[in-house]
mmCIF file of C-alpha atoms in Angstrom:
data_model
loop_
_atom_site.group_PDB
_atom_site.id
_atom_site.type_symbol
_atom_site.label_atom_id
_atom_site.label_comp_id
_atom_site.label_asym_id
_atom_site.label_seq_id
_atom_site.Cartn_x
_atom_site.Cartn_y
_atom_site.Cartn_z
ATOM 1 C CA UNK A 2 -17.208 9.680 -5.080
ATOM 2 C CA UNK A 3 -17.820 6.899 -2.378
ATOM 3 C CA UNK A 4 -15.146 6.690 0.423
ATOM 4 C CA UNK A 5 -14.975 3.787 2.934
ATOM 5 C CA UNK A 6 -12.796 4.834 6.288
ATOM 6 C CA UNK A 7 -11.122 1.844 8.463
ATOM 7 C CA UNK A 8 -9.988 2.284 11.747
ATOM 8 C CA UNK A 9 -8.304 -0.321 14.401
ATOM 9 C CA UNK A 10 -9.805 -0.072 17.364
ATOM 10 C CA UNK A 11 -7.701 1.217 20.186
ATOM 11 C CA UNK A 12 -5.402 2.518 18.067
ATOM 12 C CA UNK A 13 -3.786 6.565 18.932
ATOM 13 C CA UNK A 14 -5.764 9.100 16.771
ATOM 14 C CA UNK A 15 -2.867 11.583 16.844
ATOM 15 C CA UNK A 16 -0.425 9.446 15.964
ATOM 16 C CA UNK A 17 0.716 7.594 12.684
ATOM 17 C CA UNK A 18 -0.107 7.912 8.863
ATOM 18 C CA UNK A 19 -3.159 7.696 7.024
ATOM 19 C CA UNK A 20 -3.407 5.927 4.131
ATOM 20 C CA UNK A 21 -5.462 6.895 0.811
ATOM 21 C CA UNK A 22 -6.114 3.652 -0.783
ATOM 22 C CA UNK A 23 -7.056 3.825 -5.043
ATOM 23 C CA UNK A 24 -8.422 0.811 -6.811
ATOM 24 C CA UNK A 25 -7.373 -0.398 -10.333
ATOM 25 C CA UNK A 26 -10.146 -0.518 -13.342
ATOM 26 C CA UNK A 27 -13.162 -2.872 -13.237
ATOM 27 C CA UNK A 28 -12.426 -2.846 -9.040
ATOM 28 C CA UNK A 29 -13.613 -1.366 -6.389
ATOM 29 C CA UNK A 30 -12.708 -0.115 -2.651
ATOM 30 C CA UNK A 31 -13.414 -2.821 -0.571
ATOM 31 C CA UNK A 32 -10.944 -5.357 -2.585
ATOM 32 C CA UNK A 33 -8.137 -3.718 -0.180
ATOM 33 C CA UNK A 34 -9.562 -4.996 2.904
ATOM 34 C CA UNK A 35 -7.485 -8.123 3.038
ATOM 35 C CA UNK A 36 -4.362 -5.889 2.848
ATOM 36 C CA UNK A 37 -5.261 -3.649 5.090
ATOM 37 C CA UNK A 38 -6.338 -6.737 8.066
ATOM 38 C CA UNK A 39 -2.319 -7.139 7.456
ATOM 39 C CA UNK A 40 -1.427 -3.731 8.124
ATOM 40 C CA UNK A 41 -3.316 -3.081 10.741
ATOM 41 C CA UNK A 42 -1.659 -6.390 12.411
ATOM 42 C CA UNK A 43 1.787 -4.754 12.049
ATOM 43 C CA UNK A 44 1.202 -2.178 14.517
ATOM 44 C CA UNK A 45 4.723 -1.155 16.211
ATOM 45 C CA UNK A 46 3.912 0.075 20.195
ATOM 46 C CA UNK A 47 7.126 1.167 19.748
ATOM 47 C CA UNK A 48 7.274 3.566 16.721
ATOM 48 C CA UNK A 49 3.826 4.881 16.406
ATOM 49 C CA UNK A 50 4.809 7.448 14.068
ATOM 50 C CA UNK A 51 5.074 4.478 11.638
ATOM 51 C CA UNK A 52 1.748 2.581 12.700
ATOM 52 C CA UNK A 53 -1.420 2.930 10.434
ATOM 53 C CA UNK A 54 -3.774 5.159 12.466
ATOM 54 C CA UNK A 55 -6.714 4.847 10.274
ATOM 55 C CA UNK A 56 -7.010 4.552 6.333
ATOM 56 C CA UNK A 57 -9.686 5.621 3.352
ATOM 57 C CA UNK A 58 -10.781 3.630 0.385
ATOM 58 C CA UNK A 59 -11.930 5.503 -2.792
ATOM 59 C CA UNK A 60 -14.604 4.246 -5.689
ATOM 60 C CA UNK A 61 -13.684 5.877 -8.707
ATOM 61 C CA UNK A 62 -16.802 7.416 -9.845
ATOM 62 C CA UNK A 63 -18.341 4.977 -12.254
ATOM 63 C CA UNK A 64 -17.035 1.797 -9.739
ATOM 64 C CA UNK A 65 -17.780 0.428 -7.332
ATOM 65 C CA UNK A 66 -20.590 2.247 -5.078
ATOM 66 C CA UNK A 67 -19.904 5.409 -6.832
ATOM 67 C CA UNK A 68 -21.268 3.609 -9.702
ATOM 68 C CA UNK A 69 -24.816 3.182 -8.299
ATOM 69 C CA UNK A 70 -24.316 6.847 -6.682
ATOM 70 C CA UNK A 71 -23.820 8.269 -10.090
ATOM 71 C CA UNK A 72 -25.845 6.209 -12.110
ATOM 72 C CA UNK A 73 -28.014 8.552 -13.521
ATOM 73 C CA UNK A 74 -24.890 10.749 -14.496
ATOM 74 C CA UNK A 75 -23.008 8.268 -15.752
ATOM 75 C CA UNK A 76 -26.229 7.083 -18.296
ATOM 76 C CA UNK A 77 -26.512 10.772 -19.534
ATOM 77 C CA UNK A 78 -22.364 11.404 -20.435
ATOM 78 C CA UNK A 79 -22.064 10.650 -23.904
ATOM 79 C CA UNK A 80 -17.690 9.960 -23.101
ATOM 80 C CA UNK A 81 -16.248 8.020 -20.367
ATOM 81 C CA UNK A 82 -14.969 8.792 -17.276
ATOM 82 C CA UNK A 83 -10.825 9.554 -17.272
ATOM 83 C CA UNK A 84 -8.650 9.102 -15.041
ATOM 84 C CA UNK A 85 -8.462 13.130 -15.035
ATOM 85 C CA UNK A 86 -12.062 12.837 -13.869
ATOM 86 C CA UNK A 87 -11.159 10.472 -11.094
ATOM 87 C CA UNK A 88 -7.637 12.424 -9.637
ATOM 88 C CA UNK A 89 -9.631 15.867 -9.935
ATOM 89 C CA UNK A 90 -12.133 13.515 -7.486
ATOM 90 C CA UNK A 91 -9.493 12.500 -4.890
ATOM 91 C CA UNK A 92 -8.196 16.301 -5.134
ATOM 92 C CA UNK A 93 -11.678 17.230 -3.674
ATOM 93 C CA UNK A 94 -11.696 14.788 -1.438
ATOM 94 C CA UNK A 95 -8.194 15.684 -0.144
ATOM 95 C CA UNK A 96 -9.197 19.130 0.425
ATOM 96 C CA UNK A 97 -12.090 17.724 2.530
ATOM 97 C CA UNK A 98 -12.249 18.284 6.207
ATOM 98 C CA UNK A 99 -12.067 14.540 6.405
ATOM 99 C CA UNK A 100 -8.551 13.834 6.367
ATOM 100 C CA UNK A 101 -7.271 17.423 7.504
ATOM 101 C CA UNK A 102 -3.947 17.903 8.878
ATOM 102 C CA UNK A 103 -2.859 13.627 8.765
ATOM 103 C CA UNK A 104 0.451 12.299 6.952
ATOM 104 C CA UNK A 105 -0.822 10.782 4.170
ATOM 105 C CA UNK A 106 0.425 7.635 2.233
ATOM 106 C CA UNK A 107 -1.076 6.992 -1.136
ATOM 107 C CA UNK A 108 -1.145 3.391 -2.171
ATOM 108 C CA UNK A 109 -2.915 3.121 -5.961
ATOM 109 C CA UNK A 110 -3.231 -0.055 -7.519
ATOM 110 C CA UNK A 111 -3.168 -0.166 -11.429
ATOM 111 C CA UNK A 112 -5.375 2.577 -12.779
ATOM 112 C CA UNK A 113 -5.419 3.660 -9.157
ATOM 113 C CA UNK A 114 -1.549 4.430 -8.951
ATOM 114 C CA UNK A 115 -2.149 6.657 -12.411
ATOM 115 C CA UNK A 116 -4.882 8.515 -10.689
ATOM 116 C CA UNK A 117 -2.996 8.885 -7.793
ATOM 117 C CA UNK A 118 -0.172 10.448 -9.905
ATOM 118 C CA UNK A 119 -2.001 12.478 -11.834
ATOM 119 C CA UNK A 120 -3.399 14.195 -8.859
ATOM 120 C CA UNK A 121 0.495 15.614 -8.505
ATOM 121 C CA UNK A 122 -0.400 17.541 -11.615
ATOM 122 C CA UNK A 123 -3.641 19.140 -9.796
ATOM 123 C CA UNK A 124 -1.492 20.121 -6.007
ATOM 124 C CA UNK A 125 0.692 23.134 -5.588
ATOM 125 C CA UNK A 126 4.233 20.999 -5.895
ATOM 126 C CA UNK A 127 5.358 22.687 -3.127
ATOM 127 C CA UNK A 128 2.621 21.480 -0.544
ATOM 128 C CA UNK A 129 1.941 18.398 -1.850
ATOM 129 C CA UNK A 130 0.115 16.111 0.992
ATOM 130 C CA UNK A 131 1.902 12.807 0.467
ATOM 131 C CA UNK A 132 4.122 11.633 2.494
ATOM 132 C CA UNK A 133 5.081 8.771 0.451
ATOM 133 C CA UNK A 134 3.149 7.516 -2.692
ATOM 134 C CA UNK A 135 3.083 3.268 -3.466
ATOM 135 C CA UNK A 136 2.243 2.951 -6.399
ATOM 136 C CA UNK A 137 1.461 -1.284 -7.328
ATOM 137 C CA UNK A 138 1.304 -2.600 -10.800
ATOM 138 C CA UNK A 139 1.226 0.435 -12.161
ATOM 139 C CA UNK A 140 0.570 0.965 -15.996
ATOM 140 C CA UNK A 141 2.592 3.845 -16.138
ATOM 141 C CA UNK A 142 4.125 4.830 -19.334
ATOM 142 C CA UNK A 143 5.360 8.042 -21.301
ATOM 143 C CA UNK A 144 4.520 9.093 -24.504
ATOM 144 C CA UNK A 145 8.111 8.537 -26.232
ATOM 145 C CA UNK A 146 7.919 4.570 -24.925
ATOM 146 C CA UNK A 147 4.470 4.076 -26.059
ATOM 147 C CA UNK A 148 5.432 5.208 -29.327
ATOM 148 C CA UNK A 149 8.361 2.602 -29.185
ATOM 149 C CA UNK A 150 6.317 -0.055 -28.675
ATOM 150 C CA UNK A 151 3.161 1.283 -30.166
ATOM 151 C CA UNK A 152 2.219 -1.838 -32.064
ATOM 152 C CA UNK A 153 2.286 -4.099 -28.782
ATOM 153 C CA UNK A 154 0.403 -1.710 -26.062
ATOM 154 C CA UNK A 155 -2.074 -1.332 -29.112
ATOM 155 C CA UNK A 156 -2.665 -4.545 -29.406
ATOM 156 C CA UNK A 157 -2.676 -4.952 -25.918
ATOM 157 C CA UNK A 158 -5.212 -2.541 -25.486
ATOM 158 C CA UNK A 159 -7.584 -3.966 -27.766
ATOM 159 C CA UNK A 160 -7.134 -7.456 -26.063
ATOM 160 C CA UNK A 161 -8.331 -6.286 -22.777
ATOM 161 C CA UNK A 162 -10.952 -4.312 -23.691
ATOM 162 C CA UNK A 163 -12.628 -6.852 -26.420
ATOM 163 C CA UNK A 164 -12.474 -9.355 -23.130
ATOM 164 C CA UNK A 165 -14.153 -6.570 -21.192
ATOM 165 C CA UNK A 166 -17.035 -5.845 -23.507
ATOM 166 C CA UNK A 167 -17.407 -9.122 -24.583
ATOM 167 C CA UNK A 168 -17.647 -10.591 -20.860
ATOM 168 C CA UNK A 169 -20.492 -11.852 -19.495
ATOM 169 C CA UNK A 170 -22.248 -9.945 -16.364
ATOM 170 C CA UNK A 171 -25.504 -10.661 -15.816
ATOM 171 C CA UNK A 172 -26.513 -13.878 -13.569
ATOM 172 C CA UNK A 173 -29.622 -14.899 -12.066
ATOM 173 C CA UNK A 174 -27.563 -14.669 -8.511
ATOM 174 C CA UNK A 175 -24.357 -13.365 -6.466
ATOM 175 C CA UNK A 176 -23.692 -16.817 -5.992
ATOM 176 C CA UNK A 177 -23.871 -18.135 -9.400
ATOM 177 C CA UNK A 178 -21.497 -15.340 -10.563
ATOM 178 C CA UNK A 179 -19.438 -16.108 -7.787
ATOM 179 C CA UNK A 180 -19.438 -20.098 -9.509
ATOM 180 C CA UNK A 181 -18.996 -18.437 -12.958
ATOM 181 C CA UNK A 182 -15.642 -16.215 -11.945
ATOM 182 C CA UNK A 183 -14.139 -18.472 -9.676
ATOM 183 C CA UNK A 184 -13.586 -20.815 -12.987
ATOM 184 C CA UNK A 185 -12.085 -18.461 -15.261
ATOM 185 C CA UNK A 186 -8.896 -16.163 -15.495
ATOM 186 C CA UNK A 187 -7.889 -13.494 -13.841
ATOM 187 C CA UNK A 188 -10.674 -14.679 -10.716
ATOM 188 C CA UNK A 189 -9.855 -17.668 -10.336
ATOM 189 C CA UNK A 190 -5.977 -17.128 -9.386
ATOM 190 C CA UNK A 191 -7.265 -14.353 -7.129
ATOM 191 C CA UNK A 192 -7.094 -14.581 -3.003
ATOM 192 C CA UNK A 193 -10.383 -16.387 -1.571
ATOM 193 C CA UNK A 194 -11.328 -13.572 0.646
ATOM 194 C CA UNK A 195 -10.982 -10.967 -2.774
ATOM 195 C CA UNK A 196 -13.073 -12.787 -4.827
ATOM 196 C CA UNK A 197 -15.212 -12.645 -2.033
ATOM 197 C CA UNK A 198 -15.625 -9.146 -1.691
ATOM 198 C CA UNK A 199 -15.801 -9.032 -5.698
ATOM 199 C CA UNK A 200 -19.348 -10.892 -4.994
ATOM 200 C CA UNK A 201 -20.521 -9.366 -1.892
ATOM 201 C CA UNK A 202 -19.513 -5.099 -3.231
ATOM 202 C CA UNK A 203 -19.336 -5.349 -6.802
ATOM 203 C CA UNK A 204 -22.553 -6.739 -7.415
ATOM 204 C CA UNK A 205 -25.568 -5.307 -7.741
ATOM 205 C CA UNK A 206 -29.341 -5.347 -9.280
ATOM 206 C CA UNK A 207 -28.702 -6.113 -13.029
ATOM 207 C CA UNK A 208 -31.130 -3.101 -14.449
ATOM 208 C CA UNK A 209 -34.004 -4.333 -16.857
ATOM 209 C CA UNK A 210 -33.512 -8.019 -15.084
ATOM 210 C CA UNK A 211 -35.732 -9.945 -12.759
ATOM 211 C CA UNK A 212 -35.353 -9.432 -8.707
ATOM 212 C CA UNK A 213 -32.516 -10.692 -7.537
ATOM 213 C CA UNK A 214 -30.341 -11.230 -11.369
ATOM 214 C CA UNK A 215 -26.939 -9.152 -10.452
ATOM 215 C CA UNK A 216 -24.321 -7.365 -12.749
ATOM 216 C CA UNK A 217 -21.362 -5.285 -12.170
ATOM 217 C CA UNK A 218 -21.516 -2.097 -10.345
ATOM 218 C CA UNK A 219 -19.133 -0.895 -12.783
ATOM 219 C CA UNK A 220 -20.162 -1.248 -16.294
ATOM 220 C CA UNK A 221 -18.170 -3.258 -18.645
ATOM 221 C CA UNK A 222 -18.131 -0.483 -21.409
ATOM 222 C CA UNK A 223 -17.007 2.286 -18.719
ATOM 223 C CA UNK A 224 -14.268 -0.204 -17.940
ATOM 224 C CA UNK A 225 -13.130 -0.966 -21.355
ATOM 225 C CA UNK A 226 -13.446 3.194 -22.508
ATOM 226 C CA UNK A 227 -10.657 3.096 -19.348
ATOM 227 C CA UNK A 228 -8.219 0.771 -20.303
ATOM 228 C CA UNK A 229 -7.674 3.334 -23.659
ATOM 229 C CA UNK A 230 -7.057 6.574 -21.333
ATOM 230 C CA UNK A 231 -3.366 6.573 -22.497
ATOM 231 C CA UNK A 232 -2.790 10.609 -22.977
ATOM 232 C CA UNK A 233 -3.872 11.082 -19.118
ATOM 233 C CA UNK A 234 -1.495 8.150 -18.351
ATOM 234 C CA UNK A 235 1.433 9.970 -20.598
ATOM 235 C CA UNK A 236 1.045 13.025 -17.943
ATOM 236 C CA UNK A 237 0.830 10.931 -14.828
ATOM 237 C CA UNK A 238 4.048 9.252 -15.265
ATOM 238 C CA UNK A 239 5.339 12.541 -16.564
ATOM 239 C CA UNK A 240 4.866 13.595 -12.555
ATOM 240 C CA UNK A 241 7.194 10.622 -11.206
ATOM 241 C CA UNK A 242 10.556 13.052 -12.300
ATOM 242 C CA UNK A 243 8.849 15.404 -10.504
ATOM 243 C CA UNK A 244 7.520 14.670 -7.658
ATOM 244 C CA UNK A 245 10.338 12.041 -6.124
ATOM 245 C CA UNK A 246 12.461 14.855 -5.156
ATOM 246 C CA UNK A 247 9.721 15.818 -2.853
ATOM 247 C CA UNK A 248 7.891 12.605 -1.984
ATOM 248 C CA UNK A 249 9.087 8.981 -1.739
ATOM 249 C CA UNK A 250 7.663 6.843 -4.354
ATOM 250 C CA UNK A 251 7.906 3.347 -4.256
ATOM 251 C CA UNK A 252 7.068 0.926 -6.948
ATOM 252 C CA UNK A 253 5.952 -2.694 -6.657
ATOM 253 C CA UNK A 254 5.428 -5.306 -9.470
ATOM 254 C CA UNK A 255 3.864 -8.389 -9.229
ATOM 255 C CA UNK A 256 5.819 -11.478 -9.397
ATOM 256 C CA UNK A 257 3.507 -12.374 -12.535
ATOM 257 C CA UNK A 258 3.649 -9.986 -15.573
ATOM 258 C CA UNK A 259 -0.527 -10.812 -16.042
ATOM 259 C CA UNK A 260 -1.071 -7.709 -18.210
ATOM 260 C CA UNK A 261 1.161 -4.464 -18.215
ATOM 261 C CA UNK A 262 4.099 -4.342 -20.367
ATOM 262 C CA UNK A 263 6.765 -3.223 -18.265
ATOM 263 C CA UNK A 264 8.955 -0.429 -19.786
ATOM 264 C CA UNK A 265 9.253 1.399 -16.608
ATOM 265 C CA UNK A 266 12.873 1.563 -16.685
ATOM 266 C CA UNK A 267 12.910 3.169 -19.914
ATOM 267 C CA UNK A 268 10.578 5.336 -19.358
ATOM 268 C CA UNK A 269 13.357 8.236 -18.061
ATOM 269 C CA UNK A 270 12.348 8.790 -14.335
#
């Protein structure tokens, strides 16, 4: 699994939180740089327990540059990666020397925040390392409200991942892709600077095409196989009871409903 660190310069190594950043499907690490420039610029001289010492940006393993990492092991798995795979991933990576001793705060975006739930499931409950989990958008849902609504997150389901398989991504440059998504939904109503970093990281040599053709670092089948992963989502929101008499969790919505249904208030935690 590829990890990006960021660091302000200047800033007091033994003081403040760390945050573990987790990217939604079809993403990748570098999207949260933009967020984190803001962070960074909210630096309080006078609390630095709260300031942002330094913070770490995760690929899951078939995005991103984990993508091209793994490509070889990603071409011979006959299933998809889950977002199991990915939180037993960040486990490891939480156990590395790496982030030792800091007071984390998980932020997961999407996908991300599921991961970032489910690895709750994977952590002794009573040492869990988070001081406070974020988790944004997130497409969190139990079994007994899926079944509710069964008919709609189905068809849901299908919707996205039909547009995912049936989406173009190959183009003869990063600059004509860049032309390509900034016309069309969801790109186009994204932030400048993220559709940026969409060109410049999450592009790549399209295999089989000429020099300089790109594609997707993250393939569009491994992104539709995620968008079905619903029983590891049933046992990630399971964890919310769980875990927020231990840890903070905060949730954030977007102001625009684009895809996830939410049921999260009837979801029991």
């Amino acid at each position: 699994m590829a990890a990006k660190r960021y660091r302000k310069q200047g800033c007091c190594p033994d003081q403040g939180v760390t945050l573990l950043l987790a990217h939604g499907t079809g993403f990748h690490k570098e999207l949260w740089e933009p967020t984190l420039e803001t962070l960074f610029s909210l630096r309080n001289g006078r609390d630095p327990p709260t300031n942002v010492r330094e913070a770490w940006a995760l690929d899951w393993q078939s995005h991103g540059d984990s993508a091209v990492l793994n490509a070889s092991a990603l071409k011979a798995r006959r299933e998809g990666l889950t977002i199991a795979d990915w939180a037993h991933a960040i486990v490891a990576f939480l156990r590395s020397p790496h982030i030792a001793g800091q007071r984390l705060v998980a932020i997961g975006h999407s996908a991300g925040a599921t991961a970032l739930m489910y690895t709750t499931k994977l952590l002794p409950p009573e040492h869990l390392p988070y001081a406070g989990i974020i988790l944004v958008e997130a497409p969190l849902i139990d079994r007994d409200v899926f079944e509710k609504n069964r008919k709609r997150q189905q068809m849901t389901i299908k919707a996205v991942q039909k547009a995912a398989t049936s989406r173009r991504d190959v183009w003869s440059s990063k600059e004509q892709a860049l032309e390509w998504l900034r016309s069309r939904r969801p790109w186009s109503t994204w932030d400048a600077r993220v559709l940026a970093l969409y060109g410049e990281y999450g592009m790549c040599q399209a295999p089989g095409a000429p020099p300089g053709f790109v594609s997707t670092k993250c393939d569009k089948m491994e992104e539709a196989n995620n968008y079905g992963d619903v029983e590891n989502t049933y046992e990630a929101t399971e964890q919310i009871e769980r875990v927020c008499e231990r840890v903070p969790i905060h949730v954030i919505f977007g102001e625009h409903v684009d895809m996830t249904c939410v049921y999260f208030g009837d979801c029991g935690t």
